[in-house]
Amino acid sequence: RGLGDPRGEGGARGLLERHVNHSDAFIEMLVVAPLTGEVLVSSGPAADGRNMAEDPGVLEVVRTRRPFIRAVYYSKMRQRAAMSFCAPVFSLADKERMAGVLVVQIALARSLYTILLDRSTMGVTGESLIVSPEGVALSELRWQHNAVSRQQISAEPALRARSGETG
C-alpha cells in the first residue's frame, strides 16, 4: 500500500500507465496475484480481474521466484506476435513473500521488429528473422506479409539455429 490507492492516479495504476505512455515499446503492464493469477492492477482498467493463472510467464516466475522472458509467441487475444517480460514483486514488509508478478507486454512492431526490418547493411536479399523451435516464423518476413506464426522456415541457417548453433 506504499503506492497509495493501487488503482488511483498516484498508485500502482498511475505508475504503470506512465511507463506505458512514455515508451512505444510497451503495450501493457500488469501486476498479477501469484496464488490466483488474477490481474490486481494494470496500466489499463480493461485487464483488471482477468485471470492469468495459466500464463507460462506467470507460472515460471511463481515457480522459480526469478524474472522470466517469454519468447515470442502468437497471442490469440491480440491476433499478432507478442513477447513479455515477467518479474516477481516482493512485499516491502516481508521480503520473502511474493506479493505479485509484474508482466510487461512488449510491442514487437515498435521495438524488436524495427531492428530486424532495418536491412540497410544486408544487401538485396539479406534478412534477419526470428524462428520458433518448431521452425515457424515469429517475425515479419521481407518477401511474405502476414507470415508470423504461419510460415514454416526450412532454410539452412534456421535449421542450424534450431539445432542450437550460434554465430
PDB file of C-alpha atoms in Angstrom:
ATOM      1  CA  ARG A   1       0.000   0.000   0.000  1.00  0.00           C
ATOM      2  CA  GLY A   2       3.034   2.274  -0.076  1.00  0.00           C
ATOM      3  CA  LEU A   3       1.950   3.433  -3.540  1.00  0.00           C
ATOM      4  CA  GLY A   4      -1.361   4.860  -2.299  1.00  0.00           C
ATOM      5  CA  ASP A   5      -4.638   3.720  -3.822  1.00  0.00           C
ATOM      6  CA  PRO A   6      -3.381   0.946  -6.143  1.00  0.00           C
ATOM      7  CA  ARG A   7      -5.903   1.800  -8.844  1.00  0.00           C
ATOM      8  CA  GLY A   8      -5.659   5.569  -8.498  1.00  0.00           C
ATOM      9  CA  GLU A   9      -3.528   8.051 -10.412  1.00  0.00           C
ATOM     10  CA  GLY A  10      -0.936   8.234  -7.628  1.00  0.00           C
ATOM     11  CA  GLY A  11      -0.950   4.482  -7.042  1.00  0.00           C
ATOM     12  CA  ALA A  12       0.270   1.468  -8.937  1.00  0.00           C
ATOM     13  CA  ARG A  13      -2.058   2.026 -11.919  1.00  0.00           C
ATOM     14  CA  GLY A  14      -0.721   5.554 -12.353  1.00  0.00           C
ATOM     15  CA  LEU A  15       2.850   4.290 -12.230  1.00  0.00           C
ATOM     16  CA  LEU A  16       2.131   1.547 -14.794  1.00  0.00           C
ATOM     17  CA  GLU A  17       0.219   3.967 -17.053  1.00  0.00           C
ATOM     18  CA  ARG A  18       3.113   6.440 -17.029  1.00  0.00           C
ATOM     19  CA  HIS A  19       5.578   3.741 -18.115  1.00  0.00           C
ATOM     20  CA  VAL A  20       3.319   2.543 -20.937  1.00  0.00           C
ATOM     21  CA  ASN A  21       2.537   6.093 -22.082  1.00  0.00           C
ATOM     22  CA  HIS A  22       6.199   7.111 -22.186  1.00  0.00           C
ATOM     23  CA  SER A  23       7.500   4.151 -24.188  1.00  0.00           C
ATOM     24  CA  ASP A  24       6.430   2.970 -27.609  1.00  0.00           C
ATOM     25  CA  ALA A  25       7.837  -0.461 -26.739  1.00  0.00           C
ATOM     26  CA  PHE A  26       5.209  -1.307 -24.088  1.00  0.00           C
ATOM     27  CA  ILE A  27       1.656  -2.443 -24.825  1.00  0.00           C
ATOM     28  CA  GLU A  28       0.513  -3.125 -21.304  1.00  0.00           C
ATOM     29  CA  MET A  29       1.859  -3.624 -17.788  1.00  0.00           C
ATOM     30  CA  LEU A  30       0.067  -5.704 -15.162  1.00  0.00           C
ATOM     31  CA  VAL A  31       0.532  -6.945 -11.632  1.00  0.00           C
ATOM     32  CA  VAL A  32      -0.825 -10.466 -11.161  1.00  0.00           C
ATOM     33  CA  ALA A  33      -1.652 -12.197  -7.871  1.00  0.00           C
ATOM     34  CA  PRO A  34       0.839 -15.087  -7.576  1.00  0.00           C
ATOM     35  CA  LEU A  35      -1.586 -17.547  -5.956  1.00  0.00           C
ATOM     36  CA  THR A  36      -4.725 -16.936  -8.028  1.00  0.00           C
ATOM     37  CA  GLY A  37      -3.427 -15.480 -11.294  1.00  0.00           C
ATOM     38  CA  GLU A  38      -5.911 -12.602 -11.073  1.00  0.00           C
ATOM     39  CA  VAL A  39      -4.782  -9.262 -12.513  1.00  0.00           C
ATOM     40  CA  LEU A  40      -4.699  -6.992  -9.468  1.00  0.00           C
ATOM     41  CA  VAL A  41      -3.903  -3.764 -11.281  1.00  0.00           C
ATOM     42  CA  SER A  42      -2.878  -2.839 -14.805  1.00  0.00           C
ATOM     43  CA  SER A  43      -1.945   0.096 -16.962  1.00  0.00           C
ATOM     44  CA  GLY A  44      -5.475  -0.025 -18.375  1.00  0.00           C
ATOM     45  CA  PRO A  45      -8.561  -0.994 -16.379  1.00  0.00           C
ATOM     46  CA  ALA A  46      -9.804  -3.401 -19.084  1.00  0.00           C
ATOM     47  CA  ALA A  47      -7.348  -6.049 -17.876  1.00  0.00           C
ATOM     48  CA  ASP A  48      -8.247  -5.761 -14.177  1.00  0.00           C
ATOM     49  CA  GLY A  49      -9.702  -9.018 -12.899  1.00  0.00           C
ATOM     50  CA  ARG A  50      -8.560 -11.041 -15.934  1.00  0.00           C
ATOM     51  CA  ASN A  51      -7.212 -14.456 -14.964  1.00  0.00           C
ATOM     52  CA  MET A  52      -3.641 -15.231 -15.994  1.00  0.00           C
ATOM     53  CA  ALA A  53      -3.176 -18.336 -13.839  1.00  0.00           C
ATOM     54  CA  GLU A  54      -2.188 -20.406 -16.888  1.00  0.00           C
ATOM     55  CA  ASP A  55       0.138 -17.820 -18.443  1.00  0.00           C
ATOM     56  CA  PRO A  56       3.546 -19.512 -18.955  1.00  0.00           C
ATOM     57  CA  GLY A  57       5.474 -16.423 -17.786  1.00  0.00           C
ATOM     58  CA  VAL A  58       3.447 -16.032 -14.606  1.00  0.00           C
ATOM     59  CA  LEU A  59       3.725 -19.752 -13.855  1.00  0.00           C
ATOM     60  CA  GLU A  60       7.515 -19.698 -14.324  1.00  0.00           C
ATOM     61  CA  VAL A  61       8.021 -16.668 -12.067  1.00  0.00           C
ATOM     62  CA  VAL A  62       5.839 -18.185  -9.333  1.00  0.00           C
ATOM     63  CA  ARG A  63       7.743 -21.493  -9.625  1.00  0.00           C
ATOM     64  CA  THR A  64      11.274 -20.035  -9.653  1.00  0.00           C
ATOM     65  CA  ARG A  65      10.762 -16.662  -7.931  1.00  0.00           C
ATOM     66  CA  ARG A  66      13.033 -15.193 -10.628  1.00  0.00           C
ATOM     67  CA  PRO A  67      12.464 -12.942 -13.674  1.00  0.00           C
ATOM     68  CA  PHE A  68      11.440 -14.681 -16.890  1.00  0.00           C
ATOM     69  CA  ILE A  69      11.432 -13.595 -20.537  1.00  0.00           C
ATOM     70  CA  ARG A  70       8.723 -15.322 -22.511  1.00  0.00           C
ATOM     71  CA  ALA A  71       9.923 -15.959 -26.045  1.00  0.00           C
ATOM     72  CA  VAL A  72       7.998 -14.538 -28.980  1.00  0.00           C
ATOM     73  CA  TYR A  73       4.630 -16.282 -29.295  1.00  0.00           C
ATOM     74  CA  TYR A  74       1.363 -15.764 -31.182  1.00  0.00           C
ATOM     75  CA  SER A  75      -1.227 -14.033 -28.993  1.00  0.00           C
ATOM     76  CA  LYS A  76      -4.745 -15.177 -29.821  1.00  0.00           C
ATOM     77  CA  MET A  77      -6.129 -12.276 -27.795  1.00  0.00           C
ATOM     78  CA  ARG A  78      -4.139  -9.638 -29.724  1.00  0.00           C
ATOM     79  CA  GLN A  79      -4.096 -11.553 -33.040  1.00  0.00           C
ATOM     80  CA  ARG A  80      -0.359 -10.948 -33.505  1.00  0.00           C
ATOM     81  CA  ALA A  81       3.072 -11.993 -32.308  1.00  0.00           C
ATOM     82  CA  ALA A  82       3.809 -10.981 -28.740  1.00  0.00           C
ATOM     83  CA  MET A  83       6.554 -11.122 -26.152  1.00  0.00           C
ATOM     84  CA  SER A  84       6.513 -10.481 -22.439  1.00  0.00           C
ATOM     85  CA  PHE A  85       8.843  -9.980 -19.520  1.00  0.00           C
ATOM     86  CA  CYS A  86       7.738 -11.182 -16.082  1.00  0.00           C
ATOM     87  CA  ALA A  87       9.323 -10.498 -12.707  1.00  0.00           C
ATOM     88  CA  PRO A  88       8.431 -11.206  -9.087  1.00  0.00           C
ATOM     89  CA  VAL A  89       7.305  -8.321  -6.878  1.00  0.00           C
ATOM     90  CA  PHE A  90       8.212  -8.903  -3.240  1.00  0.00           C
ATOM     91  CA  SER A  91       6.492  -7.362  -0.224  1.00  0.00           C
ATOM     92  CA  LEU A  92       8.260  -4.412   1.384  1.00  0.00           C
ATOM     93  CA  ALA A  93       7.182  -5.641   4.834  1.00  0.00           C
ATOM     94  CA  ASP A  94       8.193  -9.292   4.280  1.00  0.00           C
ATOM     95  CA  LYS A  95      10.891  -9.617   1.633  1.00  0.00           C
ATOM     96  CA  GLU A  96      10.309 -13.395   1.379  1.00  0.00           C
ATOM     97  CA  ARG A  97       6.622 -13.015   0.416  1.00  0.00           C
ATOM     98  CA  MET A  98       5.893 -12.643  -3.274  1.00  0.00           C
ATOM     99  CA  ALA A  99       3.138 -10.039  -3.452  1.00  0.00           C
ATOM    100  CA  GLY A 100       2.689 -10.173  -7.211  1.00  0.00           C
ATOM    101  CA  VAL A 101       4.121 -10.844 -10.632  1.00  0.00           C
ATOM    102  CA  LEU A 102       4.850  -7.865 -12.878  1.00  0.00           C
ATOM    103  CA  VAL A 103       4.039  -8.658 -16.516  1.00  0.00           C
ATOM    104  CA  VAL A 104       5.239  -6.282 -19.236  1.00  0.00           C
ATOM    105  CA  GLN A 105       3.849  -6.935 -22.700  1.00  0.00           C
ATOM    106  CA  ILE A 106       6.104  -5.720 -25.495  1.00  0.00           C
ATOM    107  CA  ALA A 107       5.005  -4.105 -28.770  1.00  0.00           C
ATOM    108  CA  LEU A 108       7.241  -6.044 -31.152  1.00  0.00           C
ATOM    109  CA  ALA A 109       6.318  -3.906 -34.164  1.00  0.00           C
ATOM    110  CA  ARG A 110       7.630  -0.815 -32.348  1.00  0.00           C
ATOM    111  CA  SER A 111      10.705  -2.397 -30.754  1.00  0.00           C
ATOM    112  CA  LEU A 112      12.397  -5.630 -31.814  1.00  0.00           C
ATOM    113  CA  TYR A 113      10.864  -5.783 -35.292  1.00  0.00           C
ATOM    114  CA  THR A 114      12.138  -2.311 -36.198  1.00  0.00           C
ATOM    115  CA  ILE A 115      15.668  -3.624 -35.651  1.00  0.00           C
ATOM    116  CA  LEU A 116      15.009  -6.768 -37.684  1.00  0.00           C
ATOM    117  CA  LEU A 117      13.438  -4.813 -40.533  1.00  0.00           C
ATOM    118  CA  ASP A 118      16.410  -2.473 -40.889  1.00  0.00           C
ATOM    119  CA  ARG A 119      18.102  -4.076 -43.877  1.00  0.00           C
ATOM    120  CA  SER A 120      20.379  -1.157 -44.765  1.00  0.00           C
ATOM    121  CA  THR A 121      23.538  -3.290 -44.395  1.00  0.00           C
ATOM    122  CA  MET A 122      22.220  -6.598 -45.715  1.00  0.00           C
ATOM    123  CA  GLY A 123      22.272  -6.181 -49.455  1.00  0.00           C
ATOM    124  CA  VAL A 124      19.461  -7.042 -51.826  1.00  0.00           C
ATOM    125  CA  THR A 125      18.341 -10.399 -50.386  1.00  0.00           C
ATOM    126  CA  GLY A 126      19.567 -10.306 -46.762  1.00  0.00           C
ATOM    127  CA  GLU A 127      17.081 -10.814 -43.956  1.00  0.00           C
ATOM    128  CA  SER A 128      17.002 -11.172 -40.162  1.00  0.00           C
ATOM    129  CA  LEU A 129      14.192 -13.140 -38.612  1.00  0.00           C
ATOM    130  CA  ILE A 130      13.062 -14.967 -35.506  1.00  0.00           C
ATOM    131  CA  VAL A 131      12.148 -18.636 -35.835  1.00  0.00           C
ATOM    132  CA  SER A 132      10.429 -20.765 -33.199  1.00  0.00           C
ATOM    133  CA  PRO A 133      11.950 -24.081 -32.053  1.00  0.00           C
ATOM    134  CA  GLU A 134       9.386 -25.702 -34.368  1.00  0.00           C
ATOM    135  CA  GLY A 135      10.718 -23.722 -37.353  1.00  0.00           C
ATOM    136  CA  VAL A 136       7.823 -21.269 -37.689  1.00  0.00           C
ATOM    137  CA  ALA A 137       8.453 -17.576 -38.457  1.00  0.00           C
ATOM    138  CA  LEU A 138       7.881 -15.361 -35.401  1.00  0.00           C
ATOM    139  CA  SER A 139       8.739 -12.102 -37.160  1.00  0.00           C
ATOM    140  CA  GLU A 140       7.566 -10.497 -40.378  1.00  0.00           C
ATOM    141  CA  LEU A 141       9.405 -11.653 -43.485  1.00  0.00           C
ATOM    142  CA  ARG A 142      10.806  -9.497 -46.235  1.00  0.00           C
ATOM    143  CA  TRP A 143       9.088 -11.287 -49.105  1.00  0.00           C
ATOM    144  CA  GLN A 144       5.877 -12.524 -47.469  1.00  0.00           C
ATOM    145  CA  HIS A 145       3.418 -10.424 -45.493  1.00  0.00           C
ATOM    146  CA  ASN A 146       1.448 -11.904 -42.559  1.00  0.00           C
ATOM    147  CA  ALA A 147       3.948 -14.737 -42.173  1.00  0.00           C
ATOM    148  CA  VAL A 148       4.109 -14.590 -38.368  1.00  0.00           C
ATOM    149  CA  SER A 149       3.098 -17.987 -36.960  1.00  0.00           C
ATOM    150  CA  ARG A 150       2.035 -19.144 -40.423  1.00  0.00           C
ATOM    151  CA  GLN A 151       5.219 -19.686 -42.424  1.00  0.00           C
ATOM    152  CA  GLN A 152       7.465 -22.701 -41.886  1.00  0.00           C
ATOM    153  CA  ILE A 153      11.148 -21.788 -42.349  1.00  0.00           C
ATOM    154  CA  SER A 154      13.389 -24.522 -43.720  1.00  0.00           C
ATOM    155  CA  ALA A 155      16.439 -22.518 -44.837  1.00  0.00           C
ATOM    156  CA  GLU A 156      19.776 -23.894 -43.653  1.00  0.00           C
ATOM    157  CA  PRO A 157      20.564 -21.036 -41.213  1.00  0.00           C
ATOM    158  CA  ALA A 158      17.201 -21.544 -39.483  1.00  0.00           C
ATOM    159  CA  LEU A 159      17.735 -25.299 -39.251  1.00  0.00           C
ATOM    160  CA  ARG A 160      21.199 -24.742 -37.780  1.00  0.00           C
ATOM    161  CA  ALA A 161      19.855 -22.266 -35.223  1.00  0.00           C
ATOM    162  CA  ARG A 162      17.110 -24.733 -34.231  1.00  0.00           C
ATOM    163  CA  SER A 163      19.786 -27.344 -33.557  1.00  0.00           C
ATOM    164  CA  GLY A 164      21.496 -24.953 -31.135  1.00  0.00           C
ATOM    165  CA  GLU A 165      24.226 -23.454 -33.316  1.00  0.00           C
ATOM    166  CA  THR A 166      25.062 -19.773 -32.890  1.00  0.00           C
ATOM    167  CA  GLY A 167      27.063 -17.235 -34.833  1.00  0.00           C
TER     168      GLY A 167
END
